[in-house]
Coordinates of C-alpha atoms in Angstrom, one line a residue:
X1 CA 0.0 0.0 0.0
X2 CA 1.1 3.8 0.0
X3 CA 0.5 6.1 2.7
X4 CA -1.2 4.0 4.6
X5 CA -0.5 0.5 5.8
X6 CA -3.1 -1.0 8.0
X7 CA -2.1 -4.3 9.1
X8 CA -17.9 -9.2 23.6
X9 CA -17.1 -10.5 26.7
X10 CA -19.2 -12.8 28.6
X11 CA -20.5 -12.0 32.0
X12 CA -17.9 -12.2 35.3
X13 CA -15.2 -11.6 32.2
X14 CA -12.4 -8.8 33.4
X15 CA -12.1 -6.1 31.3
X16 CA -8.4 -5.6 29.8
X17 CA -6.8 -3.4 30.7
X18 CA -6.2 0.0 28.9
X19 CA -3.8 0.0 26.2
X20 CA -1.1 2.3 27.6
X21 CA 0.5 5.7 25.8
X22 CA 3.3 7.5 27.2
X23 CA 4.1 11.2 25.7
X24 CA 7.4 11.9 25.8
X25 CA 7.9 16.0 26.7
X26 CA 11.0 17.3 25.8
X27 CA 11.9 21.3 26.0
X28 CA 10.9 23.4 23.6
X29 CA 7.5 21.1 23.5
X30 CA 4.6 22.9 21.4
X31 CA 1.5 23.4 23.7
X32 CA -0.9 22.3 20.6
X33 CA 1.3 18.8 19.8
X34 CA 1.6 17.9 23.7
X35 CA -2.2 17.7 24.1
X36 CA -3.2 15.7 21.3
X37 CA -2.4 12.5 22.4
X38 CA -4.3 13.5 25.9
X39 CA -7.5 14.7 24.0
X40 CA -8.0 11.7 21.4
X41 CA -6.3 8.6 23.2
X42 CA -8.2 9.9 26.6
X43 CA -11.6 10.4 25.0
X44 CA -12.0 6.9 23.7
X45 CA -14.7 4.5 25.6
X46 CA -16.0 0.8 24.5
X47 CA -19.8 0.2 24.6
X48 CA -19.7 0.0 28.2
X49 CA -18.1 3.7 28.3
X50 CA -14.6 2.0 29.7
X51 CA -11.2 4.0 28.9
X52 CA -9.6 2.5 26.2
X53 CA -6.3 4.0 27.0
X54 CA -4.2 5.4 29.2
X55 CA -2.4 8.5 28.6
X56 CA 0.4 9.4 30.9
X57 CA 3.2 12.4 30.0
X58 CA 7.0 11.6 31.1
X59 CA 10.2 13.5 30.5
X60 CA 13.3 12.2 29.7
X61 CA 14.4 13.8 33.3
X62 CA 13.1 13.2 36.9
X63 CA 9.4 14.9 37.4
X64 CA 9.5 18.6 37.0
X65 CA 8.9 21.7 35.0
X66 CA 9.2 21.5 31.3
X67 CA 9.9 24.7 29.1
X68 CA 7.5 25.0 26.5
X69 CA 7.6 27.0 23.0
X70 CA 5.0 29.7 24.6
X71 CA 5.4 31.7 27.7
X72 CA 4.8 29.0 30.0
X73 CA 6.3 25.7 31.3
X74 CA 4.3 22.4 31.8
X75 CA 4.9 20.1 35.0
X76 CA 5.1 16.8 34.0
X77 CA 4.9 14.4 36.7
X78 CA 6.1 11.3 35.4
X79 CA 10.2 10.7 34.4
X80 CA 11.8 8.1 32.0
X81 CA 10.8 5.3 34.0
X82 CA 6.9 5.7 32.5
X83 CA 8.2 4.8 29.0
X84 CA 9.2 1.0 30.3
X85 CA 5.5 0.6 31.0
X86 CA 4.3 1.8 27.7
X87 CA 2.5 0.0 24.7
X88 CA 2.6 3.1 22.5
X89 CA 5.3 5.8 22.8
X90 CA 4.0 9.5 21.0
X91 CA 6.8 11.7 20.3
X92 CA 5.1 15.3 19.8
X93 CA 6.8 18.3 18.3
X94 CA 9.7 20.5 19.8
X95 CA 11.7 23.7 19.3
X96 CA 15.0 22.9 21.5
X97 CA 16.0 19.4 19.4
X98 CA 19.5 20.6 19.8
X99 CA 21.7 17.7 18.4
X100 CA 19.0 15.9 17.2
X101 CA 17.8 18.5 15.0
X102 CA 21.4 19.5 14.1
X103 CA 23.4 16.4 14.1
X104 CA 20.8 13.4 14.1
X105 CA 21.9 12.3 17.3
X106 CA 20.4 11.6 20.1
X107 CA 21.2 13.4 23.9
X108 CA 22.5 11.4 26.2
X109 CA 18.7 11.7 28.5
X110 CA 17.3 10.9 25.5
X111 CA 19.3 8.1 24.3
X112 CA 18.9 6.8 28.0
X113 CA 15.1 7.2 28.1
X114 CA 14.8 5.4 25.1
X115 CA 16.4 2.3 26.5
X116 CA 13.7 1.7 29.1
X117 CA 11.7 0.9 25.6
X118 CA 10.3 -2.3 25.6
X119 CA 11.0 -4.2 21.8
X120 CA 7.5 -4.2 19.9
X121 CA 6.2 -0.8 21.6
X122 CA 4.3 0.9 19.3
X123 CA 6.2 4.6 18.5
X124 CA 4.5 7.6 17.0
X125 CA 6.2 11.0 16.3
X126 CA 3.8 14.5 16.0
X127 CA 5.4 16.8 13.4
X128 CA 9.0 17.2 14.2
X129 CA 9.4 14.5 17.0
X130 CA 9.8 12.2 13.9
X131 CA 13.6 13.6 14.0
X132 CA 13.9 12.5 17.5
X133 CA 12.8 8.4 16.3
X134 CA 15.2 8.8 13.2
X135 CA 18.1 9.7 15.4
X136 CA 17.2 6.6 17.4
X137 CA 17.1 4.7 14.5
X138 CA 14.1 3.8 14.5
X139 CA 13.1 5.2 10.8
X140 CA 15.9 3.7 9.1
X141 CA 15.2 2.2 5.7
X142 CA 11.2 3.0 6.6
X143 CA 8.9 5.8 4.8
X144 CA 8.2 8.4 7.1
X145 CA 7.0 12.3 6.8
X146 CA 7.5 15.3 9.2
X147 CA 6.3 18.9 8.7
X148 CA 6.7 20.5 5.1
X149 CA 9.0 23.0 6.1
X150 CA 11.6 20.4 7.7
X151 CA 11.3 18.2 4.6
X152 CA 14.3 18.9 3.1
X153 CA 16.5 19.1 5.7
X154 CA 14.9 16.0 7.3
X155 CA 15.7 14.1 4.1
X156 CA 19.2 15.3 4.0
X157 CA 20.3 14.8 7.7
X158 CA 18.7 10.7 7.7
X159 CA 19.1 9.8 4.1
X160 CA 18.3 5.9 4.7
X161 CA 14.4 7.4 5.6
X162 CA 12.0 7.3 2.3
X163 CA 10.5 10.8 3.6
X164 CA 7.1 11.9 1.7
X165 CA 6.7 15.5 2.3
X166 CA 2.9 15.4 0.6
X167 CA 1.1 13.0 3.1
X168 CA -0.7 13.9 6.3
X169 CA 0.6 11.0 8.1
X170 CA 2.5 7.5 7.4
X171 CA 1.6 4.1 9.0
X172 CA 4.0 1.6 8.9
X173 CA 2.8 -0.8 11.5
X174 CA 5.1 -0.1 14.9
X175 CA 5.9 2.9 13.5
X176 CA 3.7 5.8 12.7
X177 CA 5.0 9.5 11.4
X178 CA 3.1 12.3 11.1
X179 CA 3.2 16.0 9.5
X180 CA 2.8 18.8 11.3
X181 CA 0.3 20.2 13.8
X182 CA -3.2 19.2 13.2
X183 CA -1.8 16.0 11.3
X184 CA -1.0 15.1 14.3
X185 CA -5.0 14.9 15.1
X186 CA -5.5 13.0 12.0
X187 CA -2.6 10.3 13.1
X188 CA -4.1 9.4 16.7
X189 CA -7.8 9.5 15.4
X190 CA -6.2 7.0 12.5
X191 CA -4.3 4.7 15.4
X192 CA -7.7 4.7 17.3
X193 CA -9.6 3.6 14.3
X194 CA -6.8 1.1 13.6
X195 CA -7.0 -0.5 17.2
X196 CA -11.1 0.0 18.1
X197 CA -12.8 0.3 14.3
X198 CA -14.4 4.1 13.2
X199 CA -17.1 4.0 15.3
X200 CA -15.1 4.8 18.3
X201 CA -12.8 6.6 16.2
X202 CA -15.8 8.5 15.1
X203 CA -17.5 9.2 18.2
X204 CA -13.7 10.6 19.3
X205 CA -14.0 13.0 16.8
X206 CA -17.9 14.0 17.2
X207 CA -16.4 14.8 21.0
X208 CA -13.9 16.9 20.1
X209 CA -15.6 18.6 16.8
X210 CA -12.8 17.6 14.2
X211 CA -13.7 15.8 10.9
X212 CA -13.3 12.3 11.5
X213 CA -11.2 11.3 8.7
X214 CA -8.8 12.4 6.2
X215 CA -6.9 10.1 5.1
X216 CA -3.0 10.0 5.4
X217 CA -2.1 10.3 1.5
X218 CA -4.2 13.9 1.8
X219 CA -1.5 16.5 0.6
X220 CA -0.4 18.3 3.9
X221 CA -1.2 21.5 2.2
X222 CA -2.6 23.0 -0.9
X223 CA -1.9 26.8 -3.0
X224 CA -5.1 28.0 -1.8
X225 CA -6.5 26.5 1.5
X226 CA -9.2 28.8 1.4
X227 CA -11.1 29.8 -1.3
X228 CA -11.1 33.2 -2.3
X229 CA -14.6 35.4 -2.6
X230 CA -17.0 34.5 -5.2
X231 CA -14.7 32.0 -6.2
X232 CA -16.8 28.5 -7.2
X233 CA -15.4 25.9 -4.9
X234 CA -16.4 21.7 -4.9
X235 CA -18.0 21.7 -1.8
X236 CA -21.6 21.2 -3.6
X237 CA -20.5 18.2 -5.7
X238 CA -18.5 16.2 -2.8
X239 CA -21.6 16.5 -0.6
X240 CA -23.9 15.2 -3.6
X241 CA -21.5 12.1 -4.2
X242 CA -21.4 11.3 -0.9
X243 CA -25.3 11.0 -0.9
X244 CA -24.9 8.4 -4.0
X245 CA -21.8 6.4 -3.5
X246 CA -24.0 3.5 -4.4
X247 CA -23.9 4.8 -7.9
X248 CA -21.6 4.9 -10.7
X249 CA -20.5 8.1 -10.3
X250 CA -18.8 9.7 -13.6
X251 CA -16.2 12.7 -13.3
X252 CA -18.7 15.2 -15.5
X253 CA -21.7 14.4 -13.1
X254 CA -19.6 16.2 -10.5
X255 CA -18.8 18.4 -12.7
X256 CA -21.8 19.5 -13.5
X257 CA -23.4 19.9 -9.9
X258 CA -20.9 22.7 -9.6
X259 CA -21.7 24.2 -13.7
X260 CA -17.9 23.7 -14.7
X261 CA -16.4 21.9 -17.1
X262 CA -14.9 18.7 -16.3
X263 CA -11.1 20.4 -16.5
X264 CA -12.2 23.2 -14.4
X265 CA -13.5 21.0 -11.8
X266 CA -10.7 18.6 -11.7
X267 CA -8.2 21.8 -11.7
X268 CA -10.4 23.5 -8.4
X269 CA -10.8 19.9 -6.8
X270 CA -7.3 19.1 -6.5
X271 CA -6.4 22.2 -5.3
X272 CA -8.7 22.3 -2.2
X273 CA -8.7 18.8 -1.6
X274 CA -4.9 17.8 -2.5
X275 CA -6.2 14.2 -4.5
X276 CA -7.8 14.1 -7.5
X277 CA -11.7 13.4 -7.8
X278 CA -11.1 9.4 -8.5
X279 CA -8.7 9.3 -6.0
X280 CA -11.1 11.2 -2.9
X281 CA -14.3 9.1 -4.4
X282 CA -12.5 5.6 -3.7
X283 CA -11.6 6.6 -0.7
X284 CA -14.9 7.8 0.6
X285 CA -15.7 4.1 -0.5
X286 CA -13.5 3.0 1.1
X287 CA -14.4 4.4 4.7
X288 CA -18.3 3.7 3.6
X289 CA -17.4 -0.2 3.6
X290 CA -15.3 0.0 6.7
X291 CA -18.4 1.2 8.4
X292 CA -20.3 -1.3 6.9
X293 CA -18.4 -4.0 7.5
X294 CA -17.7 -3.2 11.3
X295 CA -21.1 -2.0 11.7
X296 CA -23.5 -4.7 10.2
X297 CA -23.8 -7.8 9.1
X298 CA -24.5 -7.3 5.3
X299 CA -23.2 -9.8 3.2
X300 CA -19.6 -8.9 1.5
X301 CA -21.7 -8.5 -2.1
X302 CA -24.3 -6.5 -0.6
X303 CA -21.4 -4.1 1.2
X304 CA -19.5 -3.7 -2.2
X305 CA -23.1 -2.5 -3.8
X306 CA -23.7 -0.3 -1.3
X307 CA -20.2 1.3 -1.7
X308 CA -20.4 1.5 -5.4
X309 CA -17.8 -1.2 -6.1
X310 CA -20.1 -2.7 -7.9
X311 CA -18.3 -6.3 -7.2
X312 CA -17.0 -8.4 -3.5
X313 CA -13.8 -8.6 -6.2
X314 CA -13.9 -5.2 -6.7
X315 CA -14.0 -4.0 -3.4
X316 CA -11.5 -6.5 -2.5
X317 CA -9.0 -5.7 -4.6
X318 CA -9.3 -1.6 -3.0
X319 CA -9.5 -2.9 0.6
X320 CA -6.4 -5.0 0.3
X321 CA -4.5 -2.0 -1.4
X322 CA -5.7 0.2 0.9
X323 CA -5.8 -1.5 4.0
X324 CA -3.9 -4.7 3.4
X325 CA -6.3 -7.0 4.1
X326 CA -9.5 -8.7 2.7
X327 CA -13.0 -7.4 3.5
X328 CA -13.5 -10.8 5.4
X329 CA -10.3 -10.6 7.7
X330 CA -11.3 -6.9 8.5
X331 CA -14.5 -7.6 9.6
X332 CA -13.2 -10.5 11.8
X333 CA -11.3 -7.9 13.4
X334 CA -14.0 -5.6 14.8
X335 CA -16.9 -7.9 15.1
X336 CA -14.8 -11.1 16.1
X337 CA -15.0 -14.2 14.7
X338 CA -18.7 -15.2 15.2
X339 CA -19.7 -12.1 13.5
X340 CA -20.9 -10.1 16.9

């Protein structure tokens, strides 16, 4: 796949326990990155309204105050020791990377906090934390991304890292890379949807009013983000699609919901959107049979019609490329074997 790779209890059961996320603050840390972790890992709940995680904040010192980017510190209560414990480790953005930034090295607290790692723990870097997993090696030989800006340089200081500057976010199973700021939203709502399905995922994002999904090959920005005045955008025809993804949908119907021509339209789509129509409809399919399939229990055929895949073939051939995995073994995944 490209940007992204996607690999009921009975009664007097225990409930596991919460899957557990240690954010690693370093100086420098930016407000907005440190509390994204905290807002989407800490507002997911199962049926029963359990946590599903978590969340605990650690410094690669003992417990203390931690400078911050703004005009105030944080006090982070946790040290190094939390990270030993941790089944995912998020990496959010800093200012102060000193030699990692500068030298792709890592400090000696940092090298030393990242010891207490245990193999197989999840890691997940927020913008510019991604240098800090590169300089552990961590990246090495992997696709990652990082914030626009830092592309270039990023590429040139760890040239073994396949860096995409035009995605929102990378998943590559343990390790998960993300552009800058509010891709770092995208990222943990994606990891959520990964681990519980979108209906948590979803619910996580009704909660804290952010779109629920844009998917991880999005371009992290576009030429004009915002339209200008009087100036005929796509909104109209996306919202009509997605009222009729169970039809075949041609490139001049949307076209002609917004009264341009078919160039026009493909011209204005790509540059709100950052994909091409084709490209945004199948994944809007994409996420329609993901619902579906954790959601109900329509028959395979019957999900692919709804979609507009028109085919189970069809629609398996997008999920696997998109997902890596059959429409069969992803429902097993959030609705368990029997179905339920």
């Amino acid at each position: 796949m490209a940007e992204q790779r996607v690999r009921g209890g009975g009664r007097g059961r225990r409930a596991p326990a919460p899957h557990r996320v240690a954010v690693l603050v370093m100086d420098g840390v930016i407000p907005f990155e440190l509390g994204i972790p905290q807002r989407i890992f800490g507002r997911a709940r199962d049926a029963e309204g359990r946590r599903l995680y978590e969340v605990v904040t650690c410094s690669v010192r003992p417990p203390g105050p931690v400078r911050t980017d703004a005009d105030f510190a944080v006090l982070v209560e946790h040290g190094p020791e939390a990270l030993a414990a941790a089944d995912t480790v998020v990496v959010p953005a800093s200012h102060e990377l000193g030699p990692v930034y500068e030298e792709g090295r890592l400090t000696d607290d940092l090298a030393a906090a990242f010891a207490r790692v245990r193999p197989g723990t999840r890691m997940v870097s927020i913008c510019t934390g991604g240098y800090v997993l590169a300089a552990a090696g961590l990246l090495d030989g992997r696709p990652a991304t990082t914030h626009w800006a830092h592309a270039v340089h990023f590429q040139r200081l760890f040239p073994r890292i396949e860096v995409d500057a035009d995605v929102l976010f990378i998943d590559d199973g343990d390790v998960l890379t993300s552009a800058g700021v509010a891709a770092g939203l995208d990222l943990c709502l994606h990891v959520v949807r990964r681990d519980h399905g979108s209906a948590v995922a979803n619910e996580v994002a009704r909660s804290t009013v952010v779109p629920p999904h844009r998917d991880g090959g999005q371009a992290q920005y576009v030429q004009r983000p915002v339209p200008e005045p009087r100036l005929a955008t796509t909104t109209t025809a996306r919202a009509w699609a997605l009222g009729r993804l169970h039809e075949p949908l041609q490139l001049r119907d949307l076209a002609e919901q917004e009264a341009m021509s078919v160039r026009t339209f493909t011209r204005r789509f790509r540059e709100e959107v950052g994909v091409s129509p084709g490209q945004w409809l199948t994944r809007q399919r994409v996420e329609r049979a993901r619902h579906l399939l954790e959601s109900t229990a329509l028959s395979v055929d019957r999900v692919a019609r709804e979609c507009g895949f028109g085919t189970a073939q069809s629609m398996r051939q997008h999920l696997q490329s998109v997902l890596g995995v059959t429409p069969t073994a992803y429902r097993r995944t959030f609705r368990g074997a029997d179905g339920r």
